[in-house]
Tab-separated table of C-alpha atoms and ligand atoms in Angstrom:
chain	number	residue	atom	x	y	z
A	1	MET	CA	-14.268	-4.636	-19.198
A	2	GLU	CA	-14.678	-7.042	-16.268
A	3	LYS	CA	-17.153	-6.294	-13.501
A	4	PHE	CA	-18.314	-7.874	-10.252
A	5	VAL	CA	-21.928	-8.908	-9.666
A	6	ILE	CA	-22.650	-9.205	-5.944
A	7	LYS	CA	-25.916	-10.307	-4.364
A	8	GLY	CA	-26.403	-9.324	-0.744
A	9	PRO	CA	-26.860	-9.080	2.112
A	10	CYS	CA	-24.660	-11.841	3.477
A	11	LYS	CA	-22.683	-12.530	6.629
A	12	VAL	CA	-19.052	-13.432	5.978
A	13	LYS	CA	-17.873	-16.465	7.901
A	14	GLY	CA	-14.987	-18.926	7.992
A	15	VAL	CA	-11.269	-18.446	7.433
A	16	VAL	CA	-9.397	-16.171	5.019
A	17	SER	CA	-5.620	-15.851	4.578
A	18	VAL	CA	-4.105	-12.572	3.411
A	19	SER	CA	-1.523	-12.468	0.633
A	20	GLY	CA	1.909	-10.889	0.893
A	21	SER	CA	1.908	-7.110	1.302
A	22	LYS	CA	1.947	-5.166	-1.990
A	23	ASN	CA	3.322	-2.089	-0.207
A	24	ALA	CA	6.158	-4.069	1.358
A	25	ALA	CA	6.980	-6.060	-1.793
A	26	LEU	CA	7.246	-3.009	-4.084
A	27	PRO	CA	10.139	-1.250	-2.283
A	28	ILE	CA	11.833	-4.606	-1.600
A	29	LEU	CA	11.715	-5.464	-5.318
A	30	ALA	CA	13.036	-1.990	-6.233
A	31	SER	CA	15.880	-2.381	-3.704
A	32	THR	CA	17.159	-5.502	-5.526
A	33	LEU	CA	18.774	-3.033	-7.952
A	34	LEU	CA	21.330	-2.430	-5.180
A	35	PHE	CA	22.512	-6.053	-5.380
A	36	ASN	CA	25.198	-7.598	-7.600
A	37	LYS	CA	24.311	-11.063	-6.289
A	38	THR	CA	21.231	-13.284	-6.625
A	39	VAL	CA	18.240	-12.487	-4.381
A	40	LYS	CA	15.198	-14.639	-3.651
A	41	ILE	CA	11.926	-13.016	-2.523
A	42	LYS	CA	9.005	-15.116	-1.269
A	43	ASN	CA	5.317	-14.584	-0.460
A	44	LEU	CA	4.813	-12.082	-3.293
A	45	PRO	CA	1.129	-11.223	-3.882
A	46	LYS	CA	-0.116	-11.990	-7.396
A	47	VAL	CA	-1.386	-8.470	-8.115
A	48	LYS	CA	-0.992	-6.091	-11.044
A	49	ASP	CA	1.333	-3.628	-9.305
A	50	ILE	CA	3.860	-6.394	-8.613
A	51	GLU	CA	3.702	-7.475	-12.265
A	52	THR	CA	4.304	-3.857	-13.301
A	53	MET	CA	7.311	-3.549	-10.975
A	54	ILE	CA	8.767	-6.825	-12.310
A	55	ASN	CA	8.330	-5.538	-15.888
A	56	LEU	CA	9.975	-2.257	-14.906
A	57	LEU	CA	12.973	-4.089	-13.400
A	58	ARG	CA	13.240	-6.327	-16.484
A	59	SER	CA	13.222	-3.206	-18.691
A	60	LEU	CA	16.318	-2.061	-16.765
A	61	GLY	CA	18.067	-5.386	-17.350
A	62	SER	CA	17.080	-7.466	-14.288
A	63	LYS	CA	17.036	-11.206	-14.897
A	64	ILE	CA	13.936	-12.405	-13.039
A	65	SER	CA	12.579	-15.965	-12.849
A	66	PHE	CA	9.325	-16.972	-11.147
A	67	SER	CA	8.530	-20.133	-9.191
A	68	GLN	CA	5.656	-22.361	-10.279
A	69	ASN	CA	3.078	-20.566	-8.144
A	70	LYS	CA	4.492	-17.143	-9.040
A	71	ARG	CA	4.891	-16.184	-5.399
A	72	ILE	CA	8.665	-16.568	-5.390
A	73	VAL	CA	11.095	-14.695	-7.618
A	74	LYS	CA	14.792	-15.102	-8.135
A	75	ILE	CA	16.416	-11.819	-9.225
A	76	LYS	CA	19.847	-11.343	-10.754
A	77	ASN	CA	20.831	-7.700	-11.127
A	78	TYR	CA	24.417	-8.200	-12.213
A	79	LYS	CA	24.019	-6.561	-15.574
A	80	ILE	CA	21.786	-3.512	-15.296
A	81	LYS	CA	22.578	-1.628	-18.463
A	82	ASN	CA	19.543	0.575	-18.843
A	83	PHE	CA	18.831	3.380	-16.367
A	84	PHE	CA	15.607	4.641	-17.954
A	85	ALA	CA	12.327	3.965	-16.072
A	86	SER	CA	9.629	4.798	-18.594
A	87	TYR	CA	6.325	6.607	-18.084
A	88	SER	CA	4.503	3.512	-19.347
A	89	HIS	CA	5.657	1.605	-16.254
A	90	VAL	CA	5.370	4.427	-13.725
A	91	LYS	CA	2.049	6.020	-14.734
A	92	THR	CA	-0.101	3.191	-13.376
A	93	MET	CA	2.171	2.284	-10.498
A	94	ARG	CA	3.543	5.377	-8.761
A	95	ALA	CA	5.902	3.228	-6.717
A	96	GLY	CA	8.024	3.095	-9.894
A	97	ILE	CA	9.757	6.192	-8.513
A	98	LEU	CA	11.342	3.844	-5.957
A	99	VAL	CA	13.927	2.695	-8.528
A	100	LEU	CA	15.497	6.170	-8.389
A	101	GLY	CA	17.239	5.715	-5.028
A	102	PRO	CA	18.843	2.330	-5.790
A	103	LEU	CA	19.871	3.264	-9.357
A	104	ILE	CA	21.549	6.523	-8.364
A	105	SER	CA	23.276	4.876	-5.417
A	106	ARG	CA	24.685	1.866	-7.273
A	107	TYR	CA	25.224	3.361	-10.778
A	108	GLY	CA	25.229	7.156	-10.327
A	109	LEU	CA	22.787	7.433	-13.185
A	110	ALA	CA	18.966	7.356	-13.538
A	111	THR	CA	16.223	8.784	-15.728
A	112	VAL	CA	12.919	8.055	-14.032
A	113	SER	CA	9.455	9.191	-15.041
A	114	MET	CA	7.673	11.453	-12.570
A	115	PRO	CA	4.819	9.394	-11.083
A	116	GLY	CA	2.121	11.885	-11.984
A	117	GLY	CA	-0.996	12.366	-9.928
A	118	CYS	CA	-3.822	9.940	-9.356
A	119	GLN	CA	-7.430	9.936	-8.209
A	120	ILE	CA	-6.528	10.519	-4.552
A	121	GLY	CA	-4.027	13.305	-4.934
A	122	VAL	CA	-1.175	15.074	-6.690
A	123	ARG	CA	1.457	12.630	-5.334
A	124	PRO	CA	4.506	14.978	-5.443
A	125	ILE	CA	8.067	13.673	-4.947
A	126	ASN	CA	9.755	16.812	-3.636
A	127	TYR	CA	10.880	15.114	-0.397
A	128	HIS	CA	12.429	12.258	-2.399
A	129	LEU	CA	14.383	14.706	-4.568
A	130	SER	CA	15.473	17.101	-1.805
A	131	GLY	CA	16.665	14.158	0.315
A	132	LEU	CA	18.618	12.540	-2.532
A	133	LYS	CA	20.136	15.929	-3.378
A	134	LYS	CA	21.519	16.065	0.165
A	135	LEU	CA	23.246	12.758	-0.657
A	136	LYS	CA	24.923	14.547	-3.618
A	137	MET	CA	22.518	13.504	-6.375
A	138	ASN	CA	22.243	16.156	-9.127
A	139	TYR	CA	19.017	16.253	-11.103
A	140	LYS	CA	16.897	18.233	-13.466
A	141	ILE	CA	13.289	17.685	-14.443
A	142	LYS	CA	12.630	17.676	-18.169
A	143	LYS	CA	9.551	16.533	-20.088
A	144	GLY	CA	8.111	14.713	-17.077
A	145	TYR	CA	11.314	12.815	-16.238
A	146	VAL	CA	13.841	13.156	-13.426
A	147	HIS	CA	17.286	13.158	-15.098
A	148	ALA	CA	19.669	12.315	-12.237
A	149	ASN	CA	23.381	11.680	-11.867
A	150	ALA	CA	25.913	11.465	-9.050
A	151	LYS	CA	29.698	11.031	-8.914
A	152	LYS	CA	29.228	9.155	-5.657
A	153	ILE	CA	26.361	9.145	-3.185
A	154	ILE	CA	27.747	10.551	0.075
A	155	GLY	CA	26.094	9.989	3.463
A	156	SER	CA	24.499	13.001	5.171
A	157	LYS	CA	22.002	14.093	7.820
A	158	ILE	CA	18.428	14.472	6.524
A	159	LYS	CA	15.250	15.450	8.369
A	160	PHE	CA	12.111	14.906	6.278
A	161	PRO	CA	9.939	18.076	6.346
A	162	LYS	CA	6.870	15.829	6.411
A	163	ILE	CA	6.480	12.091	7.036
A	164	SER	CA	6.528	10.298	3.683
A	165	VAL	CA	6.533	6.524	3.145
A	166	GLY	CA	8.017	6.663	-0.358
A	167	ALA	CA	10.636	9.302	0.430
A	168	THR	CA	11.772	7.308	3.487
A	169	GLU	CA	12.072	4.168	1.335
A	170	ASN	CA	14.020	5.912	-1.463
A	171	LEU	CA	16.474	7.452	0.998
A	172	ILE	CA	16.993	4.170	2.896
A	173	MET	CA	17.875	2.455	-0.377
A	174	ALA	CA	20.181	5.248	-1.585
A	175	ALA	CA	22.000	5.421	1.776
A	176	THR	CA	22.595	1.643	1.853
A	177	LEU	CA	25.530	1.875	-0.620
A	178	ALA	CA	26.514	5.494	0.135
A	179	ASN	CA	29.989	6.591	1.164
A	180	GLY	CA	29.820	7.088	4.929
A	181	LYS	CA	26.982	7.527	7.419
A	182	THR	CA	23.455	8.795	6.814
A	183	ILE	CA	21.021	9.848	9.523
A	184	LEU	CA	17.350	10.000	8.502
A	185	LYS	CA	15.014	11.856	10.876
A	186	ASN	CA	11.207	12.117	10.874
A	187	CYS	CA	10.967	8.831	8.956
A	188	ALA	CA	7.724	7.077	8.175
A	189	ILE	CA	7.548	3.904	10.301
A	190	GLU	CA	4.917	1.840	8.526
A	191	PRO	CA	5.456	-1.938	8.980
A	192	GLU	CA	6.277	-2.113	5.255
A	193	ILE	CA	9.277	0.147	5.876
A	194	LYS	CA	10.426	-2.088	8.723
A	195	ASP	CA	10.096	-5.005	6.265
A	196	LEU	CA	12.358	-3.206	3.757
A	197	VAL	CA	14.927	-2.500	6.482
A	198	ASN	CA	14.828	-6.129	7.688
A	199	PHE	CA	15.243	-7.346	4.103
A	200	LEU	CA	18.299	-5.126	3.488
A	201	LYS	CA	19.807	-6.070	6.870
A	202	SER	CA	19.386	-9.753	5.957
A	203	ALA	CA	21.793	-8.986	3.069
A	204	GLY	CA	24.349	-7.248	5.259
A	205	ALA	CA	23.164	-3.638	5.117
A	206	LYS	CA	24.172	-1.599	8.154
A	207	ILE	CA	20.870	0.024	9.139
A	208	LYS	CA	19.488	0.566	12.624
A	209	TRP	CA	16.601	2.415	14.263
A	210	THR	CA	18.161	4.803	16.798
A	211	GLY	CA	14.885	6.573	17.622
A	212	LYS	CA	11.130	6.138	16.978
A	213	ARG	CA	11.447	7.885	13.594
A	214	THR	CA	15.281	7.998	13.258
A	215	LEU	CA	17.465	5.691	11.184
A	216	GLU	CA	21.240	5.444	11.143
A	217	ILE	CA	22.707	3.908	7.974
A	218	TYR	CA	26.396	3.144	7.347
A	219	GLY	CA	26.966	2.624	3.614
A	220	VAL	CA	28.452	-0.732	2.601
A	221	LYS	CA	30.449	-1.605	-0.523
A	222	SER	CA	28.020	-4.321	-1.644
A	223	LEU	CA	25.215	-6.548	-0.393
A	224	ASP	CA	25.178	-10.328	0.032
A	225	SER	CA	22.818	-12.790	-1.560
A	226	THR	CA	19.694	-13.326	0.547
A	227	SER	CA	16.299	-15.013	0.620
A	228	TYR	CA	13.403	-13.165	2.274
A	229	SER	CA	9.661	-13.634	2.788
A	230	VAL	CA	7.507	-10.511	2.490
A	231	MET	CA	5.147	-9.716	5.402
A	232	GLY	CA	1.371	-10.260	5.211
A	233	ASP	CA	-0.796	-7.467	3.838
A	234	ARG	CA	-2.181	-5.421	6.746
A	235	ILE	CA	-4.550	-3.412	4.540
A	236	GLU	CA	-6.069	-6.577	3.089
A	237	ALA	CA	-6.359	-7.958	6.638
A	238	GLY	CA	-8.037	-4.765	7.855
A	239	THR	CA	-10.424	-4.906	4.900
A	240	PHE	CA	-11.566	-8.436	5.798
A	241	CYS	CA	-11.883	-7.546	9.506
A	242	ILE	CA	-14.148	-4.643	8.521
A	243	ALA	CA	-16.180	-6.979	6.283
A	244	SER	CA	-16.949	-9.169	9.313
A	245	ALA	CA	-17.787	-6.205	11.573
A	246	LEU	CA	-20.052	-4.831	8.823
A	247	THR	CA	-22.066	-7.982	8.144
A	248	GLN	CA	-22.399	-9.471	11.668
A	249	GLY	CA	-19.930	-12.019	10.381
A	250	ASN	CA	-17.666	-14.459	12.154
A	251	LEU	CA	-14.310	-14.444	10.391
A	252	GLU	CA	-10.796	-15.648	11.091
A	253	VAL	CA	-8.221	-13.487	9.242
A	254	CYS	CA	-4.846	-15.238	9.018
A	255	GLY	CA	-1.351	-14.427	7.798
A	256	LEU	CA	-0.094	-11.435	9.755
A	257	LYS	CA	0.919	-10.369	13.246
A	258	PRO	CA	-2.285	-8.787	14.717
A	259	GLU	CA	-0.360	-6.110	16.607
A	260	ILE	CA	0.591	-4.304	13.381
A	261	ILE	CA	-3.049	-3.261	12.972
A	262	ASN	CA	-3.692	-2.579	16.659
A	263	THR	CA	-5.139	0.875	15.941
A	264	GLU	CA	-7.744	-0.515	13.565
A	265	ILE	CA	-8.503	-3.469	15.860
A	266	ASN	CA	-9.184	-1.063	18.750
A	267	LEU	CA	-11.443	1.027	16.508
A	268	LEU	CA	-13.438	-2.077	15.538
A	269	LYS	CA	-13.846	-2.903	19.219
A	270	LYS	CA	-15.029	0.678	19.804
A	271	ILE	CA	-17.793	0.337	17.185
A	272	GLY	CA	-18.930	-2.894	18.838
A	273	ALA	CA	-17.161	-5.802	17.139
A	274	GLU	CA	-15.898	-8.671	19.283
A	275	ILE	CA	-12.235	-9.377	18.507
A	276	LYS	CA	-9.807	-12.053	19.626
A	277	THR	CA	-6.186	-12.147	18.469
A	278	LYS	CA	-3.794	-15.089	18.308
A	279	LYS	CA	-0.179	-15.340	17.093
A	280	ASN	CA	-0.895	-15.000	13.387
A	281	LYS	CA	-4.642	-14.441	13.227
A	282	ILE	CA	-7.471	-12.096	14.113
A	283	ILE	CA	-10.979	-13.418	14.878
A	284	VAL	CA	-13.717	-10.830	14.289
A	285	LYS	CA	-17.366	-11.280	15.282
A	286	GLY	CA	-19.579	-8.452	14.028
A	287	SER	CA	-22.346	-7.144	16.282
A	288	LYS	CA	-25.906	-6.290	15.232
A	289	LYS	CA	-25.541	-2.738	16.552
A	290	ILE	CA	-22.676	-0.719	15.040
A	291	LYS	CA	-21.726	2.286	17.146
A	292	ASN	CA	-20.775	5.616	15.555
A	293	LEU	CA	-17.449	7.416	16.027
A	294	LYS	CA	-17.593	11.159	16.705
A	295	LEU	CA	-14.379	11.813	14.778
A	296	LEU	CA	-12.072	9.395	12.964
A	297	SER	CA	-8.906	10.980	11.550
A	298	THR	CA	-6.344	9.297	9.315
A	299	LYS	CA	-2.743	9.702	10.464
A	300	GLU	CA	0.677	8.421	9.623
A	301	TYR	CA	1.425	4.989	11.153
A	302	PRO	CA	0.814	3.974	13.918
A	303	GLY	CA	-2.279	6.194	13.516
A	304	PHE	CA	-5.432	5.118	11.666
A	305	SER	CA	-4.437	4.126	8.121
A	306	THR	CA	-5.591	6.222	5.179
A	307	ASP	CA	-5.711	2.975	3.173
A	308	LEU	CA	-8.542	1.722	5.409
A	309	GLN	CA	-10.482	5.001	5.511
A	310	ALA	CA	-12.897	4.174	2.696
A	311	GLN	CA	-13.581	0.710	4.089
A	312	PHE	CA	-14.233	2.090	7.578
A	313	MET	CA	-16.580	4.696	6.128
A	314	VAL	CA	-18.852	1.892	4.878
A	315	LEU	CA	-19.048	0.614	8.461
A	316	LEU	CA	-19.959	4.065	9.796
A	317	CYS	CA	-22.680	4.411	7.145
A	318	LYS	CA	-24.399	1.512	8.921
A	319	ALA	CA	-23.682	2.842	12.430
A	320	LYS	CA	-26.424	4.328	14.596
A	321	GLY	CA	-25.849	8.075	14.766
A	322	ARG	CA	-23.546	10.582	13.145
A	323	SER	CA	-19.817	10.063	12.553
A	324	ILE	CA	-17.133	12.263	11.023
A	325	ILE	CA	-14.101	11.095	9.050
A	326	LYS	CA	-11.184	13.454	8.450
A	327	GLU	CA	-8.692	12.410	5.752
A	328	ASN	CA	-5.352	14.027	6.595
A	329	ILE	CA	-2.914	12.215	4.328
A	330	PHE	CA	-4.303	12.739	0.806
A	331	GLU	CA	-6.180	15.746	-0.504
A	332	ASN	CA	-8.881	13.946	-2.472
A	333	ARG	CA	-9.675	10.623	-0.869
A	334	TYR	CA	-13.487	10.905	-0.693
A	335	LEU	CA	-14.230	9.562	-4.187
A	336	HIS	CA	-16.101	6.616	-2.689
A	337	CYS	CA	-18.699	8.928	-1.057
A	338	ALA	CA	-20.601	9.645	-4.265
A	339	GLU	CA	-20.808	5.926	-5.063
A	340	LEU	CA	-21.847	4.996	-1.514
A	341	ARG	CA	-24.678	7.530	-1.788
A	342	ARG	CA	-25.958	5.534	-4.779
A	343	LEU	CA	-26.346	2.583	-2.405
A	344	GLY	CA	-28.321	4.724	0.027
A	345	ALA	CA	-25.608	6.190	2.264
A	346	ASN	CA	-26.138	9.658	3.695
A	347	ILE	CA	-22.751	11.426	3.540
A	348	ILE	CA	-21.904	15.110	3.244
A	349	VAL	CA	-18.343	16.115	2.294
A	350	ARG	CA	-17.560	19.594	3.600
A	351	ASN	CA	-14.335	21.410	4.657
A	352	LYS	CA	-12.223	18.330	3.932
A	353	LYS	CA	-14.371	16.189	6.238
A	354	ALA	CA	-16.945	13.497	5.506
A	355	ILE	CA	-20.032	13.733	7.739
A	356	ILE	CA	-21.744	10.333	7.811
A	357	LEU	CA	-25.320	10.443	9.095
A	358	GLY	CA	-25.446	6.674	9.715
A	359	GLY	CA	-28.391	4.257	9.787
A	360	ALA	CA	-28.149	3.514	6.046
A	361	ASN	CA	-29.964	0.496	4.627
A	362	PHE	CA	-27.903	-0.206	1.530
A	363	GLU	CA	-29.830	-1.240	-1.584
A	364	GLY	CA	-27.937	-2.851	-4.469
A	365	ALA	CA	-26.976	-0.554	-7.373
A	366	GLU	CA	-24.552	-0.149	-10.317
A	367	LEU	CA	-21.274	1.300	-9.071
A	368	MET	CA	-18.051	2.652	-10.569
A	369	SER	CA	-14.650	1.867	-9.053
A	370	SER	CA	-12.060	4.628	-8.786
A	371	ASP	CA	-8.904	4.166	-6.741
A	372	LEU	CA	-7.854	0.827	-5.283
A	373	ARG	CA	-9.180	1.290	-1.751
A	374	ALA	CA	-12.356	3.142	-2.739
A	375	SER	CA	-13.151	0.191	-5.014
A	376	VAL	CA	-12.892	-2.365	-2.233
A	377	ALA	CA	-15.128	-0.155	-0.078
A	378	LEU	CA	-17.805	-0.479	-2.767
A	379	VAL	CA	-17.406	-4.270	-2.664
A	380	LEU	CA	-17.951	-4.223	1.107
A	381	ALA	CA	-21.042	-2.042	0.762
A	382	ALA	CA	-22.428	-4.310	-1.980
A	383	ILE	CA	-21.982	-7.348	0.292
A	384	ALA	CA	-24.027	-5.587	2.989
A	385	ALA	CA	-26.613	-4.237	0.513
A	386	LYS	CA	-30.023	-5.817	-0.145
A	387	GLY	CA	-30.229	-7.051	-3.731
A	388	LYS	CA	-27.869	-7.063	-6.695
A	389	SER	CA	-24.949	-4.683	-7.227
A	390	ILE	CA	-22.746	-4.414	-10.309
A	391	ILE	CA	-19.282	-2.910	-9.798
A	392	HIS	CA	-17.571	-1.635	-12.944
A	393	ARG	CA	-13.831	-1.073	-13.673
A	394	ILE	CA	-12.687	-3.726	-11.235
A	395	TYR	CA	-9.184	-3.576	-12.770
A	396	HIS	CA	-8.499	-1.044	-9.995
A	397	LEU	CA	-8.935	-3.894	-7.488
A	398	SER	CA	-6.563	-6.288	-9.225
A	399	ARG	CA	-3.759	-3.790	-8.610
A	400	GLY	CA	-3.761	-4.589	-4.909
A	401	TYR	CA	-6.076	-7.499	-4.000
A	402	GLU	CA	-5.154	-11.031	-5.081
A	403	ASN	CA	-8.073	-13.268	-6.116
A	404	LEU	CA	-10.529	-11.078	-4.199
A	405	ASP	CA	-13.627	-12.722	-5.678
A	406	LYS	CA	-12.330	-16.241	-4.882
A	407	LYS	CA	-11.488	-15.261	-1.292
A	408	LEU	CA	-14.918	-13.634	-0.815
A	409	LYS	CA	-16.757	-16.616	-2.336
A	410	LYS	CA	-14.930	-18.908	0.118
A	411	ILE	CA	-16.279	-16.918	3.095
A	412	GLY	CA	-19.879	-16.960	1.884
A	413	VAL	CA	-20.284	-14.005	-0.486
A	414	ASP	CA	-22.442	-14.397	-3.612
A	415	ILE	CA	-20.012	-12.783	-6.080
A	416	LYS	CA	-19.378	-13.402	-9.775
A	417	LYS	CA	-16.833	-11.838	-12.134
A	418	ILE	CA	-18.357	-11.164	-15.573
A	419	ARG	CA	-17.116	-9.472	-18.750
B	1	EPZ	C1	2.436	4.977	0.281
B	1	EPZ	O1	2.290	5.949	-0.731
B	1	EPZ	C2	1.497	3.841	-0.084
B	1	EPZ	N1	1.873	3.271	-1.376
B	1	EPZ	C3	0.057	4.360	-0.135
B	1	EPZ	O2	-0.794	3.249	-0.414
B	1	EPZ	C4	-0.295	4.923	1.237
B	1	EPZ	O3	-1.599	5.443	1.205
B	1	EPZ	C5	0.706	6.035	1.602
B	1	EPZ	O4	2.048	5.505	1.562
B	1	EPZ	C6	0.450	6.611	2.973
B	1	EPZ	O5	0.511	5.611	3.922
B	1	EPZ	C7	2.868	2.367	-1.412
B	1	EPZ	O6	3.471	2.032	-0.406
B	1	EPZ	C8	3.201	1.794	-2.762
B	1	EPZ	P1	3.573	9.235	1.153
B	1	EPZ	P2	3.348	7.181	-0.821
B	1	EPZ	O7	4.827	9.584	0.453
B	1	EPZ	O8	4.684	6.715	-0.494
B	1	EPZ	C9	2.771	13.885	0.402
B	1	EPZ	C10	-2.400	2.038	-1.621
B	1	EPZ	O9	-3.621	2.171	-1.753
B	1	EPZ	N2	4.123	13.877	-0.177
B	1	EPZ	O10	3.621	8.797	2.570
B	1	EPZ	O11	3.132	7.871	-2.115
B	1	EPZ	C11	1.789	13.075	-0.446
B	1	EPZ	O12	1.233	13.890	-1.450
B	1	EPZ	C12	-1.511	3.270	-1.659
B	1	EPZ	O13	-1.813	0.940	-1.450
B	1	EPZ	C13	4.688	15.093	-0.565
B	1	EPZ	O14	4.074	16.144	-0.426
B	1	EPZ	O15	2.779	8.109	0.339
B	1	EPZ	C14	0.752	12.648	0.553
B	1	EPZ	O16	-0.155	13.708	0.741
B	1	EPZ	C15	-2.309	4.545	-1.867
B	1	EPZ	N3	5.932	15.083	-1.115
B	1	EPZ	C16	1.554	12.453	1.830
B	1	EPZ	O17	2.789	13.175	1.642
B	1	EPZ	C17	6.654	13.923	-1.275
B	1	EPZ	O18	7.807	13.986	-1.756
B	1	EPZ	C18	1.880	10.999	2.124
B	1	EPZ	O19	2.571	10.469	0.998
B	1	EPZ	C19	6.062	12.694	-0.878
B	1	EPZ	C20	4.798	12.692	-0.323
């Protein structure tokens, strides 16, 4: 199995461009099942999860052709004849559940594998199912699959009991071709959801934000052909900004509108980094002294992102003084703590909080990746550590970071990928 060998410490410097957003591209790709005309999607990241989604769509009958550089796909969903999304596709990429909404809305039929849990949590889909039921989807769960059917998806009023990115996305897609009007309240408002809405509107969908977390959707008979470029990856951008703040670096992070990670930018300023923002770039200069944060809690967008929690924790390990991180979105997202301790971090996990005692001098070690974001946190720590680190099971990283080793090498990191 491939691993990374990283020799530190080093200061990252120069310019890095983020790839297209995995978490925007996945729902947009799933939503192409709503179309009976050709769709072109650009700026796709070359990561494993996108490959898995493409394979899932092809297994349903999508005709998909890639451009030379594999960042552009042309998708023809005229002849979907299979409505079975298998466990093999969904088990490694939980976003596979996002084909349920479009399939049931366009065809009235879908058998989709339950996503199953993962390292960071149980990952239930009860809000997806209860919302779709309100739109007249019938379903039963048998042998780990959702067996769903609907005579016709009918618009309705739905208020999500809890903010859920995936449930919001599934309901937006199902309501797009529904009979009549759907109102969705207490929606997640991550930028990736706005990207999905903008994509569907570019094809003639009648969707509009009528409140901060409220969507109004009038079902249409069919969608037009469209060509759309996926937004830049804000989690990748945040990861590189943290890398610069961590290593007293001087980095220009390009490819996204800085304001979509305002919360994280303000936090980096609070811990002492110097940040300038321009139209499509963020310039981060790390300071020698990293300040601690009394309490950092993850929240739904626009709050501090759970997908940057592990990366930020590495920063706070180096801060002067004690910090506390509270993970509020997932029930088990502290897997990186044990591995960071192996590098010399001083972290206690108690009562669902991580208490970081700060002042760590990381020393290189052998490390084991777990979930996607915990793995990239280990890479950051290895870059800041003195000596050699070996990071095993880096396949977790290739799910969501395109050419990570090449991008890091280009900004001054001594990193090699070995078998
Ligand atoms: C999306 O996952 C992202 N994945 C996650 O990124 C991200 O961490 C998460 O949103 C939160 O921002 C993609 O976009 C592909 P949720 P999703 O539904 O949709 C509970 C990454 O690293 N919940 O907002 O699964 C759930 O258990 C990944 O790129 C229910 O209880 O997240 C969790 O505790 C990791 N019932 C919370 O809500 C439901 O029906 C948030 O989940 C749905 C969710």
